[in-house]
Short mmCIF file of C-alpha atoms and ligand atoms in Angstrom, two decimals:
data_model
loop_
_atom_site.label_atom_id
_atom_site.label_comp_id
_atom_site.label_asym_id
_atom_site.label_seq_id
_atom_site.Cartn_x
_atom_site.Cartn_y
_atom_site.Cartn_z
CA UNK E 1 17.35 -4.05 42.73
CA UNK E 2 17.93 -7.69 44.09
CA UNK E 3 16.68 -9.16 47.01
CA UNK E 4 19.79 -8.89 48.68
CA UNK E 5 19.98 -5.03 48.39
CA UNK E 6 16.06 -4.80 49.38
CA UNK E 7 17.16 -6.50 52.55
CA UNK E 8 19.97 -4.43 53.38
CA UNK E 9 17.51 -1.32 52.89
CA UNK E 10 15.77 -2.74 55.74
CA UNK E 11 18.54 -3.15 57.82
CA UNK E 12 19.90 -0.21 57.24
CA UNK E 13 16.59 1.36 58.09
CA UNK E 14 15.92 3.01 54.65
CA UNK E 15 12.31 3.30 53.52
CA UNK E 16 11.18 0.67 51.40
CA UNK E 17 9.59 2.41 48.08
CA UNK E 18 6.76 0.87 45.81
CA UNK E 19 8.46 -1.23 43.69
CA UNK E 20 10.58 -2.48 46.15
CA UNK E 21 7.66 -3.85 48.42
CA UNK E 22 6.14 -5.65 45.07
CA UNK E 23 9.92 -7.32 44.28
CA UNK E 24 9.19 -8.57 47.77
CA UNK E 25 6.30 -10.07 47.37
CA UNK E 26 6.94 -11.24 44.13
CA UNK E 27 9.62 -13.95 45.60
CA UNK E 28 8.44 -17.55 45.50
CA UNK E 29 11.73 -19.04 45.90
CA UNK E 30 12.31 -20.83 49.27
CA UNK E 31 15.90 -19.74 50.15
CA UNK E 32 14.54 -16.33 49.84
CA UNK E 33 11.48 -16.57 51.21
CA UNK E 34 13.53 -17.82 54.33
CA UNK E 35 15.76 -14.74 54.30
CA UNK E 36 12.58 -12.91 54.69
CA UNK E 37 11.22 -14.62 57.30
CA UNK E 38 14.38 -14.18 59.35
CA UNK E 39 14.91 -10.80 58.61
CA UNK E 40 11.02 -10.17 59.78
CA UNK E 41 11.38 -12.40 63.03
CA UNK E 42 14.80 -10.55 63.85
CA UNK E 43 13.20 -6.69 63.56
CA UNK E 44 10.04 -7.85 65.55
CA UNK E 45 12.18 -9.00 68.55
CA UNK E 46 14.55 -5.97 67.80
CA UNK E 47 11.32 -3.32 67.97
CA UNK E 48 8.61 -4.72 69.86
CA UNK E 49 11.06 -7.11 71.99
CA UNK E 50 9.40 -11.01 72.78
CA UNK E 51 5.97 -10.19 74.36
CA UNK E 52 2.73 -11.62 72.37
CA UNK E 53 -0.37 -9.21 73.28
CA UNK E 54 -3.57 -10.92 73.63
CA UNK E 55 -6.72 -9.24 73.04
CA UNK E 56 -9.75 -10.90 74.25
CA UNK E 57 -12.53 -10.65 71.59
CA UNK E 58 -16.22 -10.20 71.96
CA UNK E 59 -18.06 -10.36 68.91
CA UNK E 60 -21.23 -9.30 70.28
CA UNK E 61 -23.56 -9.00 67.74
CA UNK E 62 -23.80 -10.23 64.40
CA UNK E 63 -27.01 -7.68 63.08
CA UNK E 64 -25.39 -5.70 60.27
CA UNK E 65 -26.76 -2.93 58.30
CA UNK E 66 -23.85 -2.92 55.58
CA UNK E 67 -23.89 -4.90 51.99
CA UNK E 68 -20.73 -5.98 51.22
CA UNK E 69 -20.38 -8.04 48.76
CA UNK E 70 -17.10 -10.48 50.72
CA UNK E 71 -18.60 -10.48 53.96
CA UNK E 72 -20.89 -13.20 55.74
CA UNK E 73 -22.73 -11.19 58.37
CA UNK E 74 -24.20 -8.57 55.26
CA UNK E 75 -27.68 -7.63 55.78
CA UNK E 76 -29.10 -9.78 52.82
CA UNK E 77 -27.81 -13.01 54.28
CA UNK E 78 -31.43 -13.97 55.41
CA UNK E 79 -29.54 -17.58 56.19
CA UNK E 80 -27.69 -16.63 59.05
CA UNK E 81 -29.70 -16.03 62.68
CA UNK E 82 -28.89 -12.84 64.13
CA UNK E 83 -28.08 -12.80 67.56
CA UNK E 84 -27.29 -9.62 69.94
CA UNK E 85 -25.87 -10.04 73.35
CA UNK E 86 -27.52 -7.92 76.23
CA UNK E 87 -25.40 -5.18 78.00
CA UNK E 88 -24.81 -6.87 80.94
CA UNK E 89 -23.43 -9.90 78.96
CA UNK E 90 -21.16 -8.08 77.63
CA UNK E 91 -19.87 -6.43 80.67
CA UNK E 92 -19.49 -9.63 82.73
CA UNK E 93 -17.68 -10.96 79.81
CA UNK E 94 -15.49 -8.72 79.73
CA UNK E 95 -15.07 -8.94 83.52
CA UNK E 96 -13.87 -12.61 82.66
CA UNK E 97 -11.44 -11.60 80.34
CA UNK E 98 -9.87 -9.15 83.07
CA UNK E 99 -9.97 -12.22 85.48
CA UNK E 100 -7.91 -14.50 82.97
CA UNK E 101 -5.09 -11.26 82.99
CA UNK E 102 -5.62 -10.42 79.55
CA UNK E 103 -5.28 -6.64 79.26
CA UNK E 104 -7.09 -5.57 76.52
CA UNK E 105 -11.12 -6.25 75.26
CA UNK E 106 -12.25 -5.71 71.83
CA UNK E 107 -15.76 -4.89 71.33
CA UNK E 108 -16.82 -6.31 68.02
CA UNK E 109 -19.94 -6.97 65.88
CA UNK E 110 -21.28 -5.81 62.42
CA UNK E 111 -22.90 -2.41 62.12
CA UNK E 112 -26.01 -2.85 64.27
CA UNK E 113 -27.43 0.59 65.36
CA UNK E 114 -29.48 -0.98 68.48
CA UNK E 115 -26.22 -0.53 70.07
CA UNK E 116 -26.61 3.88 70.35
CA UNK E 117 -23.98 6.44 71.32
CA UNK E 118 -25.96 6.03 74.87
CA UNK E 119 -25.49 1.96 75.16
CA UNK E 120 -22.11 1.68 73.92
CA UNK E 121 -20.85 4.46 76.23
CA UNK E 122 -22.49 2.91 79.22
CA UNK E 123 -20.92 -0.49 78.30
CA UNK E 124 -17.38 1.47 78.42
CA UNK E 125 -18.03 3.41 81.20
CA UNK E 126 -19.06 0.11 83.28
CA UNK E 127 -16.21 -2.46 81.81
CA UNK E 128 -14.19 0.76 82.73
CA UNK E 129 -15.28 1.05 86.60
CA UNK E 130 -15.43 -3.11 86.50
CA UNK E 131 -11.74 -3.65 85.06
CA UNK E 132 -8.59 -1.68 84.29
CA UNK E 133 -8.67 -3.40 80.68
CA UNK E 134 -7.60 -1.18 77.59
CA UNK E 135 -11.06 -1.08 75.02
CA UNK E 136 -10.96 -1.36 71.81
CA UNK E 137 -14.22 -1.16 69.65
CA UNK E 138 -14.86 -2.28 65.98
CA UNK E 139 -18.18 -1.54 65.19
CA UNK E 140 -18.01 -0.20 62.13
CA UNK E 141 -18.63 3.43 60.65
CA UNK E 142 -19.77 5.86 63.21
CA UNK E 143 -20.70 9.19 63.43
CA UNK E 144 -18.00 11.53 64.64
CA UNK E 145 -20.05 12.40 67.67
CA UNK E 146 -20.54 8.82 68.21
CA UNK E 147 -16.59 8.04 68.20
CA UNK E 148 -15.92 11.57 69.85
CA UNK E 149 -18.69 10.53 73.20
CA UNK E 150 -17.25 6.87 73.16
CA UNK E 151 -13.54 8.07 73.41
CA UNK E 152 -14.29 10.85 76.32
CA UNK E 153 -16.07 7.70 78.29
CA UNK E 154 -12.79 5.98 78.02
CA UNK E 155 -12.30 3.62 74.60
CA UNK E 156 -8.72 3.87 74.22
CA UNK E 157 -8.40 1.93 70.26
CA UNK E 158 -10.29 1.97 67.18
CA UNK E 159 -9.96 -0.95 64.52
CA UNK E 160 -11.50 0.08 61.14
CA UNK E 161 -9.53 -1.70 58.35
CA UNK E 162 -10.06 0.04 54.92
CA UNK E 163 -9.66 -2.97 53.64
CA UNK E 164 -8.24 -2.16 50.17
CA UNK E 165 -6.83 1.62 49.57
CA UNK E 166 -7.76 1.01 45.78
CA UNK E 167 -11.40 2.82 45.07
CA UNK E 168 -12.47 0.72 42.52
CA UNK E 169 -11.82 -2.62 44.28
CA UNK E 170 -13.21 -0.38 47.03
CA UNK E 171 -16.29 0.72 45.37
CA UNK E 172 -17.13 -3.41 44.21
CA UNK E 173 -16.67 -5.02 47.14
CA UNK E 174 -18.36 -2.39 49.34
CA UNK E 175 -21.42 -1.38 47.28
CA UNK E 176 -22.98 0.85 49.85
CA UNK E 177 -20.11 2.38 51.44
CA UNK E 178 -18.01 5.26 50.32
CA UNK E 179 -14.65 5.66 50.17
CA UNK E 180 -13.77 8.66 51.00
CA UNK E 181 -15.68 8.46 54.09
CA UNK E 182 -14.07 5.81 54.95
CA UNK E 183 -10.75 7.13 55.07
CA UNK E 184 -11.99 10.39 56.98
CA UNK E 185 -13.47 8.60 59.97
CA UNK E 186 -9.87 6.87 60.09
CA UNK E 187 -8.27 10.19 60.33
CA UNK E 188 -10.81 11.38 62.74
CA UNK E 189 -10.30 8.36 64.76
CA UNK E 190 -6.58 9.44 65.10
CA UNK E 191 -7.58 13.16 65.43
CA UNK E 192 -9.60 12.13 68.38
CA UNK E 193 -6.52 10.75 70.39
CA UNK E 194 -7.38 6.51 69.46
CA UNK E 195 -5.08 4.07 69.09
CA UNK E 196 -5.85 3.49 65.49
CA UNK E 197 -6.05 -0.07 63.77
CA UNK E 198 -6.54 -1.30 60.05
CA UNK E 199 -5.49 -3.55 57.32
CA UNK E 200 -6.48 -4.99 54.64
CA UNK E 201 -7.86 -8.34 52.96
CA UNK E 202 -5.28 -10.29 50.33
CA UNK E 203 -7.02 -11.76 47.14
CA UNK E 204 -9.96 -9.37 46.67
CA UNK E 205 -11.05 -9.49 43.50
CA UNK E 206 -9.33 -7.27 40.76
CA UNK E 207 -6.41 -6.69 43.49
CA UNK E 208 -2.61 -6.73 42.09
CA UNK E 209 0.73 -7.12 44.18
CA UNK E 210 0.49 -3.04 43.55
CA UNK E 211 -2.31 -2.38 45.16
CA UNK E 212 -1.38 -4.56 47.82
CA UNK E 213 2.23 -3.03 48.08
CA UNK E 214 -0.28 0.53 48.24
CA UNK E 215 -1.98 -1.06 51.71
CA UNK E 216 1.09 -1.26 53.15
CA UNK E 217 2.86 2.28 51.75
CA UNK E 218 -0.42 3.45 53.17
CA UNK E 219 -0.41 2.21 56.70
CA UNK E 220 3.20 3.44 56.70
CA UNK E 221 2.20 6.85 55.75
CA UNK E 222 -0.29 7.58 58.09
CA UNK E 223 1.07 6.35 61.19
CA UNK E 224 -1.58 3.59 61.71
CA UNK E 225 -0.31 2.14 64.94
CA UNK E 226 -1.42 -1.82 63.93
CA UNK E 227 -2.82 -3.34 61.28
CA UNK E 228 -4.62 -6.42 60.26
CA UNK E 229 -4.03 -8.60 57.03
CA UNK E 230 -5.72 -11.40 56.17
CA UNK E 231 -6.56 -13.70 52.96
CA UNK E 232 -10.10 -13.57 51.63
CA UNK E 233 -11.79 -16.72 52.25
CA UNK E 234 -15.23 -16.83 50.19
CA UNK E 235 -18.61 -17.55 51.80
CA UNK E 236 -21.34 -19.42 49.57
CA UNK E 237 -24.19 -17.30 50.79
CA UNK E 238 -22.64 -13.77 49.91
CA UNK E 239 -22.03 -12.88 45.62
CA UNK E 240 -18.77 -13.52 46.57
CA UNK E 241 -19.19 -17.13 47.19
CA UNK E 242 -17.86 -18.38 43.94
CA UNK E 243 -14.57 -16.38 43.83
CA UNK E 244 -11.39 -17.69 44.65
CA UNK E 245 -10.29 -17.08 48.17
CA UNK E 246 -6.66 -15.86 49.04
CA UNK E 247 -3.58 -18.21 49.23
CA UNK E 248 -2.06 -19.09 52.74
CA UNK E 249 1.21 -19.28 51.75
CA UNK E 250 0.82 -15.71 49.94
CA UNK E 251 -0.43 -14.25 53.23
CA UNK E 252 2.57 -15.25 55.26
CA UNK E 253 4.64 -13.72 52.81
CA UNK E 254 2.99 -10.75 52.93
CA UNK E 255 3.14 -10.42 57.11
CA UNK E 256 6.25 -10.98 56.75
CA UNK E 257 6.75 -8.35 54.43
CA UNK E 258 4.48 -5.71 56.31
CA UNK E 259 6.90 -6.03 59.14
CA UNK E 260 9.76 -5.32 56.89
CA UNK E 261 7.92 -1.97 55.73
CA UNK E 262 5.98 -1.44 58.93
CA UNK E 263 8.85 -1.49 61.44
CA UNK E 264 7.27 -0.76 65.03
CA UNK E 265 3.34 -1.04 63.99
CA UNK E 266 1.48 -4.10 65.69
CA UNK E 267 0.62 -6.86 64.23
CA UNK E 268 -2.22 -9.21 64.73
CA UNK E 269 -2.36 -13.10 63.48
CA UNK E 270 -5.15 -12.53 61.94
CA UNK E 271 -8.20 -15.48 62.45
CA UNK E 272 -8.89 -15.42 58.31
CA UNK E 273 -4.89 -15.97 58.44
CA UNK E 274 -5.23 -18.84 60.98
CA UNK E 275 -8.11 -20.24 59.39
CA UNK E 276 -6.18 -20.73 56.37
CA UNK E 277 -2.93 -21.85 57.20
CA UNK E 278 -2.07 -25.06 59.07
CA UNK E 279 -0.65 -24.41 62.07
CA UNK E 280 -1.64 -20.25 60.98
CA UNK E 281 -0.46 -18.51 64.89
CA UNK E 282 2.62 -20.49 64.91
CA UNK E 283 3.75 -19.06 61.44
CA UNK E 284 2.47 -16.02 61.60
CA UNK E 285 4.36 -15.02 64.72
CA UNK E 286 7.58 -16.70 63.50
CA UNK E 287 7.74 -14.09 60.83
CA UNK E 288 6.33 -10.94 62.49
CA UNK E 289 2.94 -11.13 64.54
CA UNK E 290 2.97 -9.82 67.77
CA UNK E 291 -0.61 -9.19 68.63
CA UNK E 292 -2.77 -12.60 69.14
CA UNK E 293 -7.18 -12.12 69.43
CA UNK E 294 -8.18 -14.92 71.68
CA UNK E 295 -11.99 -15.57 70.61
CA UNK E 296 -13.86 -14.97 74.11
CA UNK E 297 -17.74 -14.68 72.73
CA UNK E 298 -20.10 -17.02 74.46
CA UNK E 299 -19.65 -20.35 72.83
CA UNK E 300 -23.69 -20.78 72.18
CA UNK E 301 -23.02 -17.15 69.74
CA UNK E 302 -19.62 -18.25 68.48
CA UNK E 303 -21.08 -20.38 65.43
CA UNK E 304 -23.11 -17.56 64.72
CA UNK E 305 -20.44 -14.77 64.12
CA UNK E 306 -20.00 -16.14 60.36
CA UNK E 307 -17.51 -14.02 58.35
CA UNK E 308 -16.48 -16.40 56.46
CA UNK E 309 -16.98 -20.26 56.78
CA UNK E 310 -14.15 -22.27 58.83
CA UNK E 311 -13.59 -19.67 61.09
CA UNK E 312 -10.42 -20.78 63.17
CA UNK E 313 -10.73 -21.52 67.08
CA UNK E 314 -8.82 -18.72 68.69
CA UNK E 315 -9.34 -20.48 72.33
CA UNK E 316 -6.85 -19.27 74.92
CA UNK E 317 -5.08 -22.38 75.49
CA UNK E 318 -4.23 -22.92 72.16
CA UNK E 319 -3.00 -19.46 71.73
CA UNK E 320 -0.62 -19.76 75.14
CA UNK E 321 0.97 -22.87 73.86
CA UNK E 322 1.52 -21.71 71.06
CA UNK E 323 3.53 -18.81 72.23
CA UNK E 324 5.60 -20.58 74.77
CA UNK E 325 6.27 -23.09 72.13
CA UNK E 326 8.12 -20.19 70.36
CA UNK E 327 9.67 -19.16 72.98
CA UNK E 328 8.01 -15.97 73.20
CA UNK E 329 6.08 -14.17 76.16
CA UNK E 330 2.67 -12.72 77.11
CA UNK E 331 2.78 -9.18 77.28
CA UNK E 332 1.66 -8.51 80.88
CA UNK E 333 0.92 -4.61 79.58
CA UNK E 334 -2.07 -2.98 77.55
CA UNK E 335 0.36 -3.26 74.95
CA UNK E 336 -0.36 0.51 73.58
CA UNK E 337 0.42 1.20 69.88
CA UNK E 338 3.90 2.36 69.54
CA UNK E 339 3.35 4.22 66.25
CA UNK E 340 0.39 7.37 65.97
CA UNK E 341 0.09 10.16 64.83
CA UNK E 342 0.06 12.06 68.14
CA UNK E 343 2.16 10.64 70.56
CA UNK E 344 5.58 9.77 69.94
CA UNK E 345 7.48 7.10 71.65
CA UNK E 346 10.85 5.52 71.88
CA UNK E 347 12.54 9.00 70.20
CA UNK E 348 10.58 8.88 67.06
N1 LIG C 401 -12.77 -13.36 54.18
C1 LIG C 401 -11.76 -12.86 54.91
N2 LIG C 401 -11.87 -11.82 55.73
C2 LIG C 401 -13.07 -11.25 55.82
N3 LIG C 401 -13.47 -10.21 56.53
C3 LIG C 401 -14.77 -10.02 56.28
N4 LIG C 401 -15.22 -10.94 55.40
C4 LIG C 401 -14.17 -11.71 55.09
C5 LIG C 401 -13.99 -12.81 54.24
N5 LIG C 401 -14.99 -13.32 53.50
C6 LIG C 401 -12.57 -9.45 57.38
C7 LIG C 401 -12.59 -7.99 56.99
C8 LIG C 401 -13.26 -7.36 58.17
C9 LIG C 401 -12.90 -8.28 59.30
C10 LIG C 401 -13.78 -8.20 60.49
O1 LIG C 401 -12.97 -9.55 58.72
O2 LIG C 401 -11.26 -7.51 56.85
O3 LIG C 401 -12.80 -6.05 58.42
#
């Protein structure tokens, strides 16, 4: 099929199958690239209309009981200083957040089980009382009666990314985890009633443009309402410090080409993305982001929260000029996940 009839799927609002995604993002020539691009910048405005939402993110600790292999914060990196912010920290950051209008907090950090069912429901139930901000946590894998207490106290959105729907690349790069678990808790996260978030990373090692094309088929599938991809960008002090990271260019195809597949589901410029990329928010949103992550963690635990090295700065300035210099909007809503598994909006 050429590119040409690909496109026309789209706009004709035909599913996309397999080896239709991987034509996609198998183009590397320019003009077509650009016909992508549009087509991607047209169907975001069409579905999810100008509005950039900004989530204000607090990575708030970077203690981490997990092993994998791609990932800075992994409990064997015995060069990084761990740092945990205090409850109340945490709270009256996200109190700031609400003051600066943004709607939405996300409570991040590596797997660190200081934080109990007990503290992390508290912390809702006080930013709750404190601020009418939507929550969304990313801590990790929980147990269901973890995610079940934290969503009755109020936690409106989950982001667990499964990073890579193929088990083997799945089994390498996370060591200690398990797969199948992995895509359970996601389905109990949407059982529950969150707002569900995921993705995956681009250039993992062993990953094809089918695999990739499977991330997207999968997100698709099972009415993930947003979802987060980003290039892999190695850090020296994990086993994956020698491999080579993910291409920029590559990525920005491959946005563009989740929001040909992914229609309605939100999408974030991811920081690995902006990292990456010169000029990475601009881009992405020009060919299909909508959702923006403004980095709000104290500044003096910023440098800590080491992922991968040259993390971008996210600040809030940067992010609003960028959007007005698109012409684009802040969303003044929560910005709720149009696509889920329980709710339907907009007659779908
Ligand atoms: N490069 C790019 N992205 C990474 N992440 C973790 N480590 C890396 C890395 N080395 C991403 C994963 C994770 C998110 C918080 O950051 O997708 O889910």
């Amino acid at each position: 099929m050429t590119l040409t009839n690909i496109l026309n799927k789209v706009k004709t609002d035909i599913e996309l199958n397999h080896d239709e995604i991987i034509t996609l993002l198998e183009v590397t020539d320019p003009e077509e690239k650009t016909l992508i691009f549009s087509l991607a910048e047209a169907l975001t405005l069409h579905h999810l209309g100008p509005e950039i939402h900004l989530r204000g993110l607090i990575e708030f600790s970077n203690y981490c009981v997990r092993q994998c292999n791609y990932c800075g914060l992994r409990h064997e990196n015995y060069h990084l200083s761990r740092y945990r912010m205090t409850p109340e920290e945490i709270i009256t950051t996200a109190e700031q957040i609400a003051d600066l209008g943004l709607k939405t907090v996300v409570l991040q950090s590596g797997e660190d089980l200081w934080f109990t069912q007990e503290i992390i429901k508290e912390i809702i139930l006080e930013i709750k009382k404190r601020t009418d901000l939507a929550i969304t946590l990313s801590l990790g894998e929980r147990r269901f009666t973890e995610l079940e207490a934290w969503r009755k106290a109020g936690a409106d959105r989950y982001l667990l990314k499964q990073e890579t729907v193929n088990p083997k690349i799945f089994a390498e790069i996370k060591p200690d985890a398990s797969y199948e678990k992995r895509f359970a808790i996601l389905e109990q996260l949407q059982a529950l009633g969150y707002q569900v978030g995921s993705g995956a990373m681009i250039a993992l090692p062993g990953q094809s443009l089918a695999d990739l094309a499977n991330d997207l088929i999968f997100i698709r599938d099972q009415r993930i309402g947003m979802a987060g991809f980003g290039p892999f960008i190695p850090h020296e002090a994990t086993p994956y410090g020698h491999l080579p990271g993910g291409s920029g260019e590559f990525s920005i195809l491959l946005l563009a080409v989740a929001r040909l597949v992914l229609k309605k589901v939100h999408l974030p410029a991811t920081t690995a993305l902006a990292s990456l990329v010169p000029n990475g928010l601009y881009r992405a949103i020009q060919v299909g982001a909508n959702v923006i992550m403004p980095n709000m963690t104290p500044l003096k635990y910023r440098k800590l929260y080491q992922i991968y090295p040259g993390k971008a700065v996210t600040s809030l300035e940067k992010v609003m000029e960028t959007i007005h210099s698109l012409g684009r909007v802040v969303g003044h809503t929560q910005g709720d996940v149009l696509v889920s598994r329980i709710c339907s909006n907009s007659g779908e």
